[in-house]
Coordinates of C-alpha atoms in Angstrom, one line a residue:
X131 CA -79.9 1.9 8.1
X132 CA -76.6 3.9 7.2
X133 CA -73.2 3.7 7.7
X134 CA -70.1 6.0 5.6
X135 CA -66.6 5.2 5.7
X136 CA -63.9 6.7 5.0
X137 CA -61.9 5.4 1.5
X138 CA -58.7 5.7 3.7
X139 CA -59.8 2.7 5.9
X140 CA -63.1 0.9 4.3
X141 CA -61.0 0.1 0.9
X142 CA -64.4 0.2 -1.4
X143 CA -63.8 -2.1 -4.0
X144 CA -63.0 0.2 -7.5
X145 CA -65.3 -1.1 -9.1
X146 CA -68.1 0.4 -7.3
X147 CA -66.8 3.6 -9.3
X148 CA -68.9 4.4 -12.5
X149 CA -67.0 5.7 -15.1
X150 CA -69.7 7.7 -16.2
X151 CA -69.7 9.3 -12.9
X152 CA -69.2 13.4 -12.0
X153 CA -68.3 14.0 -8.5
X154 CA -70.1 16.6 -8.8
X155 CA -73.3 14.8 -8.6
X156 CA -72.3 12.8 -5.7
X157 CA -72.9 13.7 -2.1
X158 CA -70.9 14.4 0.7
X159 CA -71.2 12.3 3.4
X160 CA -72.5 14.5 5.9
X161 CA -75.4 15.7 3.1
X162 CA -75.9 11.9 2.6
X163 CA -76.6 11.8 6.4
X164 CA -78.9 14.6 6.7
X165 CA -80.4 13.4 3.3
X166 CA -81.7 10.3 5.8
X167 CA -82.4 11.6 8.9
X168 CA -85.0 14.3 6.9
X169 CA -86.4 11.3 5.3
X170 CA -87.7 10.2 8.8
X171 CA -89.4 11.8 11.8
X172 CA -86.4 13.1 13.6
X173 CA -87.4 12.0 17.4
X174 CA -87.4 7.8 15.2
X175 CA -84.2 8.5 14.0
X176 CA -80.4 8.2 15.4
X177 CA -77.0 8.8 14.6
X178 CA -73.1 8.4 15.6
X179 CA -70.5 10.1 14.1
X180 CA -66.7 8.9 14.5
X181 CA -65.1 12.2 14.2
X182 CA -64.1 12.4 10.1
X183 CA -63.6 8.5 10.2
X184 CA -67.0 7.0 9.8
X185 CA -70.9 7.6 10.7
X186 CA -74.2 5.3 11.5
X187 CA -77.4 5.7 11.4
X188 CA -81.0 3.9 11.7
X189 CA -84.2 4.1 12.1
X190 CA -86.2 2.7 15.4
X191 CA -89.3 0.6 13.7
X192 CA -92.9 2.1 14.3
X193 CA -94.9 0.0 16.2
X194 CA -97.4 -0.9 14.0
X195 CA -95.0 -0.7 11.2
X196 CA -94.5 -3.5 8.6
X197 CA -91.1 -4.3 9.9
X198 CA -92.7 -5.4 12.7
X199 CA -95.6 -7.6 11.3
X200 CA -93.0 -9.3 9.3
X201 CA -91.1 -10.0 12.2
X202 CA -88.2 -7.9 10.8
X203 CA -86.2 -5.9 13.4
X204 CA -84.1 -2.9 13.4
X205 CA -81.6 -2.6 16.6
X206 CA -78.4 -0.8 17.1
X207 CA -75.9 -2.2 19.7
X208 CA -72.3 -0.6 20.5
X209 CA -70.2 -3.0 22.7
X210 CA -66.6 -2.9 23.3
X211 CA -65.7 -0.1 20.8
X212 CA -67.9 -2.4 18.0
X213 CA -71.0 -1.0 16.8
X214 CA -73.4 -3.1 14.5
X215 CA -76.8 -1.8 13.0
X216 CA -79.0 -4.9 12.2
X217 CA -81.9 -5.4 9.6
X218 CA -84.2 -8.4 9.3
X219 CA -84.7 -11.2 11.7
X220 CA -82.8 -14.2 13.0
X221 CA -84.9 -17.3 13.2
X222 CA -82.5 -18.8 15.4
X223 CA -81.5 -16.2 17.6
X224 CA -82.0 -18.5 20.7
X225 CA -79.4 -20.6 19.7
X226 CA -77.1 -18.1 18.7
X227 CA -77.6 -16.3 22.1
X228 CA -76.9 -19.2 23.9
X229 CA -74.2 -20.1 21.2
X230 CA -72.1 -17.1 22.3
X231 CA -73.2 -17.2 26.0
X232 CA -75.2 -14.1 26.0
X233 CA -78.1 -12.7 28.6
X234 CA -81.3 -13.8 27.2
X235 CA -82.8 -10.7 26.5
X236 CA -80.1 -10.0 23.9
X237 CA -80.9 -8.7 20.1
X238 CA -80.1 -9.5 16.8
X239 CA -77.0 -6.5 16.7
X240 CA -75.2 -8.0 19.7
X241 CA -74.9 -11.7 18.8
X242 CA -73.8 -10.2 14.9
X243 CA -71.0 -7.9 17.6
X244 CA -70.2 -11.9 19.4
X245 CA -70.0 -13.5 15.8
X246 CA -67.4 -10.6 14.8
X247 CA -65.2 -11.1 17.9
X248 CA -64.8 -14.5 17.9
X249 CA -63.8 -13.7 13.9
X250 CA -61.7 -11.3 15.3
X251 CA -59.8 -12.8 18.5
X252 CA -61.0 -16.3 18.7
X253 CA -59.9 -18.3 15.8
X254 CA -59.3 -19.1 13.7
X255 CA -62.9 -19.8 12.2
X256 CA -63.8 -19.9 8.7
X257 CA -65.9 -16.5 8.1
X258 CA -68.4 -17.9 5.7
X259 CA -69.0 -20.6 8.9
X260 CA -69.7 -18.6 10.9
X261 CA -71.9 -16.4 9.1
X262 CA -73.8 -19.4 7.3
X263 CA -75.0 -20.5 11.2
X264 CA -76.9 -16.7 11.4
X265 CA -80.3 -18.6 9.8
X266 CA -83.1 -16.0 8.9
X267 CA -83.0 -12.7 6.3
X268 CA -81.0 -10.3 7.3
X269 CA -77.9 -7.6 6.8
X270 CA -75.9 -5.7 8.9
X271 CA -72.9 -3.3 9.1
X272 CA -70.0 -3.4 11.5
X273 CA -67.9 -1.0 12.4
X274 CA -64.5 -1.8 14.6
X275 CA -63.4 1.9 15.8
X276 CA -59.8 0.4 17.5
X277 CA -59.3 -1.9 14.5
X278 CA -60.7 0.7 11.7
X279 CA -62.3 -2.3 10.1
X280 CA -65.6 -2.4 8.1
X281 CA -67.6 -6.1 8.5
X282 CA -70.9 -6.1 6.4
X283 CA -73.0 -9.0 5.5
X284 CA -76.2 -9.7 3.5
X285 CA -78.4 -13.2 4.1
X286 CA -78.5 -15.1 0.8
X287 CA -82.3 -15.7 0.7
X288 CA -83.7 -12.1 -1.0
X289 CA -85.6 -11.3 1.9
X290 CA -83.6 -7.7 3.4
X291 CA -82.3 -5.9 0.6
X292 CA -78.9 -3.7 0.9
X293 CA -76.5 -1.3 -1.4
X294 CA -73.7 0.5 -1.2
X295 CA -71.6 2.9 -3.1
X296 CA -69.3 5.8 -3.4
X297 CA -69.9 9.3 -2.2
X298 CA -68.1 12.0 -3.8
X299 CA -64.9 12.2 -1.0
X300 CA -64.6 8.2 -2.2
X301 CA -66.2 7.4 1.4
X302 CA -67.7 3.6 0.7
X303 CA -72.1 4.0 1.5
X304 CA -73.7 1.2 2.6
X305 CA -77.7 1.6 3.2
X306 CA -80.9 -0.3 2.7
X307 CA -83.0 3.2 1.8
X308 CA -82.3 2.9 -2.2
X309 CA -82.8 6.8 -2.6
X310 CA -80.5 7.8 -0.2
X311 CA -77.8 6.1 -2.6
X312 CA -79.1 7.4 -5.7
X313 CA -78.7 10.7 -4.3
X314 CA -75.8 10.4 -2.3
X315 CA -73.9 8.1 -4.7
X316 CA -75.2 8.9 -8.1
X317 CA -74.1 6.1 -10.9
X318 CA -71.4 5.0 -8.0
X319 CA -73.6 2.0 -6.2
X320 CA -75.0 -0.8 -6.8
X321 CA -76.7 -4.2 -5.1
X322 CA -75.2 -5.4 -2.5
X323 CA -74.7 -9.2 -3.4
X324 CA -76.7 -11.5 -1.6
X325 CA -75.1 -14.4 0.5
X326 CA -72.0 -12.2 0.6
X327 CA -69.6 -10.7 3.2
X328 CA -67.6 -7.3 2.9
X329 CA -64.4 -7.1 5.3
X330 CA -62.5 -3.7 4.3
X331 CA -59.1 -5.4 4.7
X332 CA -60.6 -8.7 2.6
X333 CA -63.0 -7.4 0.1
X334 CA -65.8 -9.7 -1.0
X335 CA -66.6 -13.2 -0.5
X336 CA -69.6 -15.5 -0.5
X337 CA -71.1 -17.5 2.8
X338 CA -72.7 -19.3 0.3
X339 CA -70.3 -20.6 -1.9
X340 CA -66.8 -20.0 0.0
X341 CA -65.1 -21.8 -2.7
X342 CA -66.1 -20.1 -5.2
X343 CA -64.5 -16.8 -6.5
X344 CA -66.8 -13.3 -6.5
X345 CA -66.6 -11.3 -10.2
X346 CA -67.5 -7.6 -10.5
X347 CA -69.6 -7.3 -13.5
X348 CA -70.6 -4.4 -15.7
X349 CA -74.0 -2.8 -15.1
X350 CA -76.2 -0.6 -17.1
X351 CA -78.9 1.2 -16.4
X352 CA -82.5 1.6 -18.7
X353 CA -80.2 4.7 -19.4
X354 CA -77.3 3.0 -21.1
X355 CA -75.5 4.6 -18.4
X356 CA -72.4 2.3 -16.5
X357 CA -73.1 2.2 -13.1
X358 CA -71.1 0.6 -10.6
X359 CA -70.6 -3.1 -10.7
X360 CA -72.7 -5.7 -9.7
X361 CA -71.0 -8.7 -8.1
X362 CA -71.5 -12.0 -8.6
X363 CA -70.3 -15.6 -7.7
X364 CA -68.6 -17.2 -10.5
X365 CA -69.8 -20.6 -9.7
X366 CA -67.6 -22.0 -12.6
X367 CA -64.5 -20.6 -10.5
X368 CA -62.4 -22.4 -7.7
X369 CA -60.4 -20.6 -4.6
X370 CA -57.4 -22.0 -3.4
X371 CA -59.1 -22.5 -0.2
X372 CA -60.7 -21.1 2.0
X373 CA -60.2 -18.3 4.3
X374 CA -60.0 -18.7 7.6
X375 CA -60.7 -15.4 9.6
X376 CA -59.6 -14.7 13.5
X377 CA -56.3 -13.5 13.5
X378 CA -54.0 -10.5 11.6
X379 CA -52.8 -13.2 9.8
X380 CA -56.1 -14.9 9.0
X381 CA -57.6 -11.6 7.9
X382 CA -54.2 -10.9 5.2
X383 CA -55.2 -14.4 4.0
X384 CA -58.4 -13.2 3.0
X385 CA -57.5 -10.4 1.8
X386 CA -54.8 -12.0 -0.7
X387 CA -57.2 -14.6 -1.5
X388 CA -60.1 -12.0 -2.6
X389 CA -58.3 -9.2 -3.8
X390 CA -56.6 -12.6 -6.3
X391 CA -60.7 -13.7 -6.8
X392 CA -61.7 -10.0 -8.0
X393 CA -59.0 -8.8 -9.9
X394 CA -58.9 -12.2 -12.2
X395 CA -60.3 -11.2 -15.7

Protein backbone atom coordinates (compact mmCIF):
# COMPACT_ATOMS: atom_id res chain seq x y z
CA UNK A 1 0.00 0.00 0.00
CA UNK A 2 0.74 3.89 -0.57
CA UNK A 3 -0.49 6.93 0.50
CA UNK A 4 1.45 10.85 -0.02
CA UNK A 5 0.44 13.80 1.67
CA UNK A 6 0.93 16.87 1.29
CA UNK A 7 3.54 18.74 4.14
CA UNK A 8 0.87 21.52 4.13
CA UNK A 9 -1.77 19.22 5.90
CA UNK A 10 -0.01 15.78 6.98
CA UNK A 11 2.59 17.77 9.38
CA UNK A 12 5.49 14.97 8.96
CA UNK A 13 7.32 15.06 11.96
CA UNK A 14 10.99 16.95 11.15
CA UNK A 15 12.73 14.47 12.16
CA UNK A 16 11.92 12.25 9.40
CA UNK A 17 14.33 14.68 7.48
CA UNK A 18 17.98 13.41 7.06
CA UNK A 19 20.38 15.90 7.24
CA UNK A 20 22.50 14.22 4.91
CA UNK A 21 19.69 14.41 2.47
CA UNK A 22 19.77 16.10 -1.37
CA UNK A 23 16.39 16.79 -2.70
CA UNK A 24 17.67 15.99 -5.48
CA UNK A 25 17.72 12.43 -4.84
CA UNK A 26 14.29 12.32 -3.63
CA UNK A 27 11.24 11.70 -5.66
CA UNK A 28 8.30 13.46 -6.50
CA UNK A 29 5.31 12.20 -5.48
CA UNK A 30 3.71 11.45 -8.63
CA UNK A 31 7.26 9.43 -9.70
CA UNK A 32 6.92 7.77 -6.26
CA UNK A 33 3.41 6.66 -7.55
CA UNK A 34 4.28 5.47 -10.83
CA UNK A 35 7.51 3.96 -9.20
CA UNK A 36 4.63 1.46 -7.47
CA UNK A 37 2.18 0.88 -9.77
CA UNK A 38 5.19 -0.39 -12.42
CA UNK A 39 6.27 -2.51 -9.69
CA UNK A 40 2.99 -4.53 -10.04
CA UNK A 41 0.83 -5.94 -12.87
CA UNK A 42 -1.18 -2.89 -13.76
CA UNK A 43 -4.84 -4.57 -14.14
CA UNK A 44 -3.78 -5.82 -9.73
CA UNK A 45 -3.04 -2.39 -9.03
CA UNK A 46 -5.30 0.89 -7.99
CA UNK A 47 -4.99 4.35 -7.32
CA UNK A 48 -6.84 7.71 -6.09
CA UNK A 49 -5.57 10.94 -6.43
CA UNK A 50 -7.01 14.03 -4.36
CA UNK A 51 -6.24 16.68 -6.79
CA UNK A 52 -2.47 18.16 -5.44
CA UNK A 53 -3.62 17.24 -1.72
CA UNK A 54 -2.90 13.63 -1.29
CA UNK A 55 -2.88 10.03 -3.28
CA UNK A 56 -3.46 6.08 -2.42
CA UNK A 57 -2.64 3.27 -3.71
CA UNK A 58 -2.68 -0.74 -3.19
CA UNK A 59 -2.31 -3.70 -4.48
CA UNK A 60 -5.39 -6.40 -4.76
CA UNK A 61 -3.74 -9.88 -3.24
CA UNK A 62 -3.20 -12.76 -5.87
CA UNK A 63 -5.10 -15.53 -5.11
CA UNK A 64 -2.67 -17.98 -4.37
CA UNK A 65 -0.50 -15.29 -3.06
CA UNK A 66 1.23 -15.52 0.41
CA UNK A 67 -0.87 -12.81 1.77
CA UNK A 68 -3.53 -14.99 1.43
CA UNK A 69 -2.13 -18.23 3.00
CA UNK A 70 -1.14 -16.12 5.92
CA UNK A 71 -4.48 -14.94 6.24
CA UNK A 72 -3.21 -11.38 5.64
CA UNK A 73 -5.58 -9.16 3.66
CA UNK A 74 -5.31 -6.10 1.53
CA UNK A 75 -8.79 -4.06 1.04
CA UNK A 76 -9.47 -0.55 0.26
CA UNK A 77 -12.82 1.04 1.51
CA UNK A 78 -13.83 4.91 0.90
CA UNK A 79 -16.92 5.78 3.00
CA UNK A 80 -18.25 9.09 3.86
CA UNK A 81 -15.35 11.13 2.25
CA UNK A 82 -12.85 8.66 4.57
CA UNK A 83 -10.70 6.32 2.67
CA UNK A 84 -8.53 3.64 4.55
CA UNK A 85 -6.10 1.14 2.81
CA UNK A 86 -5.70 -1.93 5.17
CA UNK A 87 -2.72 -4.54 5.55
CA UNK A 88 -2.73 -7.63 7.76
CA UNK A 89 -5.58 -9.34 9.43
CA UNK A 90 -7.91 -8.71 12.36
CA UNK A 91 -8.46 -11.77 14.49
CA UNK A 92 -11.37 -10.32 15.85
CA UNK A 93 -13.06 -8.73 13.20
CA UNK A 94 -16.48 -10.37 14.15
CA UNK A 95 -16.56 -8.48 17.10
CA UNK A 96 -15.41 -5.39 15.84
CA UNK A 97 -18.14 -5.67 13.10
CA UNK A 98 -20.68 -6.17 15.42
CA UNK A 99 -18.84 -3.64 17.79
CA UNK A 100 -19.60 -0.79 15.36
CA UNK A 101 -22.90 -2.28 14.08
CA UNK A 102 -21.74 -3.04 10.66
CA UNK A 103 -23.28 -5.62 7.76
CA UNK A 104 -21.61 -8.80 8.17
CA UNK A 105 -19.94 -9.00 5.12
CA UNK A 106 -17.79 -6.00 6.05
CA UNK A 107 -13.73 -5.86 5.82
CA UNK A 108 -10.97 -5.08 7.67
CA UNK A 109 -10.70 -1.14 5.99
CA UNK A 110 -14.30 -0.32 6.96
CA UNK A 111 -14.41 -1.16 10.68
CA UNK A 112 -10.60 0.81 10.73
CA UNK A 113 -13.17 3.86 8.69
CA UNK A 114 -16.00 3.05 12.08
CA UNK A 115 -12.95 3.14 14.63
CA UNK A 116 -11.89 6.68 13.09
CA UNK A 117 -15.41 8.15 13.27
CA UNK A 118 -16.24 7.44 16.48
CA UNK A 119 -12.50 9.06 17.21
CA UNK A 120 -13.62 11.74 15.25
CA UNK A 121 -17.41 12.57 16.20
CA UNK A 122 -18.26 10.23 19.01
CA UNK A 123 -16.23 10.92 21.98
CA UNK A 124 -14.54 11.47 23.58
CA UNK A 125 -12.58 8.02 23.59
CA UNK A 126 -9.01 7.58 24.39
CA UNK A 127 -7.22 6.83 20.86
CA UNK A 128 -4.83 4.19 22.09
CA UNK A 129 -8.37 2.36 23.41
CA UNK A 130 -9.64 2.24 20.81
CA UNK A 131 -6.92 1.14 18.67
CA UNK A 132 -5.55 -1.50 21.41
CA UNK A 133 -9.35 -3.46 20.87
CA UNK A 134 -8.21 -3.89 16.84
CA UNK A 135 -6.44 -7.53 17.95
CA UNK A 136 -4.41 -9.16 15.05
CA UNK A 137 -1.11 -7.66 12.84
CA UNK A 138 -1.93 -5.08 11.01
CA UNK A 139 -1.46 -1.21 9.65
CA UNK A 140 -3.31 1.02 7.81
CA UNK A 141 -3.59 4.66 6.45
CA UNK A 142 -6.47 7.07 6.72
CA UNK A 143 -7.18 9.72 4.94
CA UNK A 144 -10.15 12.35 5.98
CA UNK A 145 -10.57 14.54 2.58
CA UNK A 146 -13.31 17.19 4.58
CA UNK A 147 -11.12 17.24 7.69
CA UNK A 148 -7.58 17.14 5.72
CA UNK A 149 -6.37 14.78 8.44
CA UNK A 150 -3.91 11.87 8.11
CA UNK A 151 -4.73 8.67 10.80
CA UNK A 152 -2.09 5.86 10.48
CA UNK A 153 -1.49 2.96 12.73
CA UNK A 154 0.87 0.05 12.98
CA UNK A 155 -0.11 -3.36 15.36
CA UNK A 156 2.57 -3.66 17.99
CA UNK A 157 3.31 -7.37 17.43
CA UNK A 158 6.03 -7.29 14.24
CA UNK A 159 3.90 -9.14 12.18
CA UNK A 160 2.91 -6.17 9.00
CA UNK A 161 5.74 -4.11 8.61
CA UNK A 162 5.29 -0.23 7.53
CA UNK A 163 7.58 3.15 6.67
CA UNK A 164 7.28 6.29 5.86
CA UNK A 165 9.26 9.36 4.89
CA UNK A 166 9.74 12.44 3.01
CA UNK A 167 9.60 12.95 -0.69
CA UNK A 168 11.41 15.77 -2.14
CA UNK A 169 8.13 18.50 -2.22
CA UNK A 170 8.28 17.58 1.88
CA UNK A 171 5.00 15.36 1.03
CA UNK A 172 5.05 12.75 4.26
CA UNK A 173 5.22 8.74 2.39
CA UNK A 174 3.88 6.11 4.12
CA UNK A 175 4.17 2.51 2.41
CA UNK A 176 4.85 -1.09 3.31
CA UNK A 177 6.98 -1.71 -0.27
CA UNK A 178 10.59 -0.71 1.40
CA UNK A 179 11.95 0.11 -2.14
CA UNK A 180 9.44 2.33 -3.12
CA UNK A 181 10.78 4.54 -0.05
CA UNK A 182 14.35 4.18 -0.66
CA UNK A 183 13.72 5.48 -3.94
CA UNK A 184 11.19 7.85 -3.39
CA UNK A 185 12.50 9.16 -0.05
CA UNK A 186 16.21 8.60 -0.17
CA UNK A 187 17.92 8.91 3.49
CA UNK A 188 14.39 10.76 4.45
CA UNK A 189 12.34 7.51 5.96
CA UNK A 190 12.58 5.28 8.33
CA UNK A 191 10.45 2.38 10.34
CA UNK A 192 7.42 3.10 11.17
CA UNK A 193 7.23 2.30 14.97
CA UNK A 194 5.41 -0.51 15.96
CA UNK A 195 2.36 -0.23 18.53
CA UNK A 196 2.18 3.37 17.32
CA UNK A 197 -0.41 5.84 15.93
CA UNK A 198 0.26 8.92 13.52
CA UNK A 199 -2.56 11.74 13.61
CA UNK A 200 -1.24 14.76 11.34
CA UNK A 201 -2.67 17.36 13.78
CA UNK A 202 -1.21 15.02 17.01
CA UNK A 203 1.94 13.51 15.83
CA UNK A 204 3.05 10.20 17.43
CA UNK A 205 1.89 8.24 20.22
CA UNK A 206 1.94 4.65 21.40
CA UNK A 207 -1.38 2.21 21.83
CA UNK A 208 0.86 0.32 23.72
CA UNK A 209 2.17 2.36 26.25
CA UNK A 210 -0.20 5.67 26.22
CA UNK A 211 1.61 6.89 29.08
CA UNK A 212 4.55 6.81 27.94
CA UNK A 213 6.26 9.57 25.85
CA UNK A 214 7.57 8.64 21.95
CA UNK A 215 11.51 9.95 21.35
CA UNK A 216 12.92 10.37 17.83
CA UNK A 217 16.26 8.84 17.81
CA UNK A 218 19.22 9.17 15.53
CA UNK A 219 19.68 6.49 12.89
CA UNK A 220 22.58 5.42 10.77
CA UNK A 221 22.97 3.37 8.12
CA UNK A 222 25.90 0.47 7.37
CA UNK A 223 26.91 3.71 5.46
CA UNK A 224 27.48 6.00 8.39
CA UNK A 225 25.00 7.95 6.64
CA UNK A 226 21.97 9.85 9.09
CA UNK A 227 18.87 8.74 8.03
CA UNK A 228 15.68 9.81 9.33
CA UNK A 229 14.79 9.03 12.82
CA UNK A 230 13.64 6.09 14.26
CA UNK A 231 11.09 6.45 17.09
CA UNK A 232 10.85 4.96 20.04
CA UNK A 233 8.81 4.67 23.41
CA UNK A 234 10.79 6.05 26.21
CA UNK A 235 9.46 3.71 28.67
CA UNK A 236 11.41 5.59 31.45
CA UNK A 237 9.17 8.77 30.53
CA UNK A 238 5.57 9.79 31.96
CA UNK A 239 2.71 11.91 29.96
CA UNK A 240 0.59 14.08 31.77
CA UNK A 241 -2.23 12.04 30.73
CA UNK A 242 -3.61 10.74 28.39
CA UNK A 243 -5.21 11.93 25.32
CA UNK A 244 -8.45 11.62 24.81
CA UNK A 245 -9.48 11.86 20.99
CA UNK A 246 -13.24 12.68 19.52
CA UNK A 247 -13.58 16.15 19.40
CA UNK A 248 -11.52 19.57 17.96
CA UNK A 249 -10.65 19.99 21.24
CA UNK A 250 -9.71 16.35 22.05
CA UNK A 251 -7.50 16.22 18.93
CA UNK A 252 -5.54 19.93 20.11
CA UNK A 253 -4.98 17.89 23.36
CA UNK A 254 -3.13 15.45 21.60
CA UNK A 255 -1.46 17.44 19.64
CA UNK A 256 -0.06 19.65 22.65
CA UNK A 257 0.57 16.62 24.58
CA UNK A 258 2.78 14.92 21.69
CA UNK A 259 4.30 17.73 20.03
CA UNK A 260 5.53 18.37 24.30
CA UNK A 261 6.50 14.26 24.26
CA UNK A 262 8.76 14.64 20.98
CA UNK A 263 10.28 17.89 21.22
CA UNK A 264 11.63 17.04 25.04
CA UNK A 265 15.55 16.48 24.76
Amino acid sequence: MLGIFHKAFAHPPEELNSPSAKPTKQQLPHQTLTRFLDSHPPDNTFSLTFQDAALLAYVKPHHHSNSILNNNHRVFCGYDDIYCVFTGRLDNLCAQIKQYGLTRNANEAMVVIEAYRTLRDRGPYPADQVIRDLDGSFAFVVYDTKAGTVFTALGSDGGVKLYWGIAADGSVVISDDLQVIKEGCAKSFAPFPPGCIFHSEGGVMSFEHPMKKVRAMPRVDSEGVMCGANFKVDMYSRVNSIPQVGSEANWVDWTSSSHHSQSQP
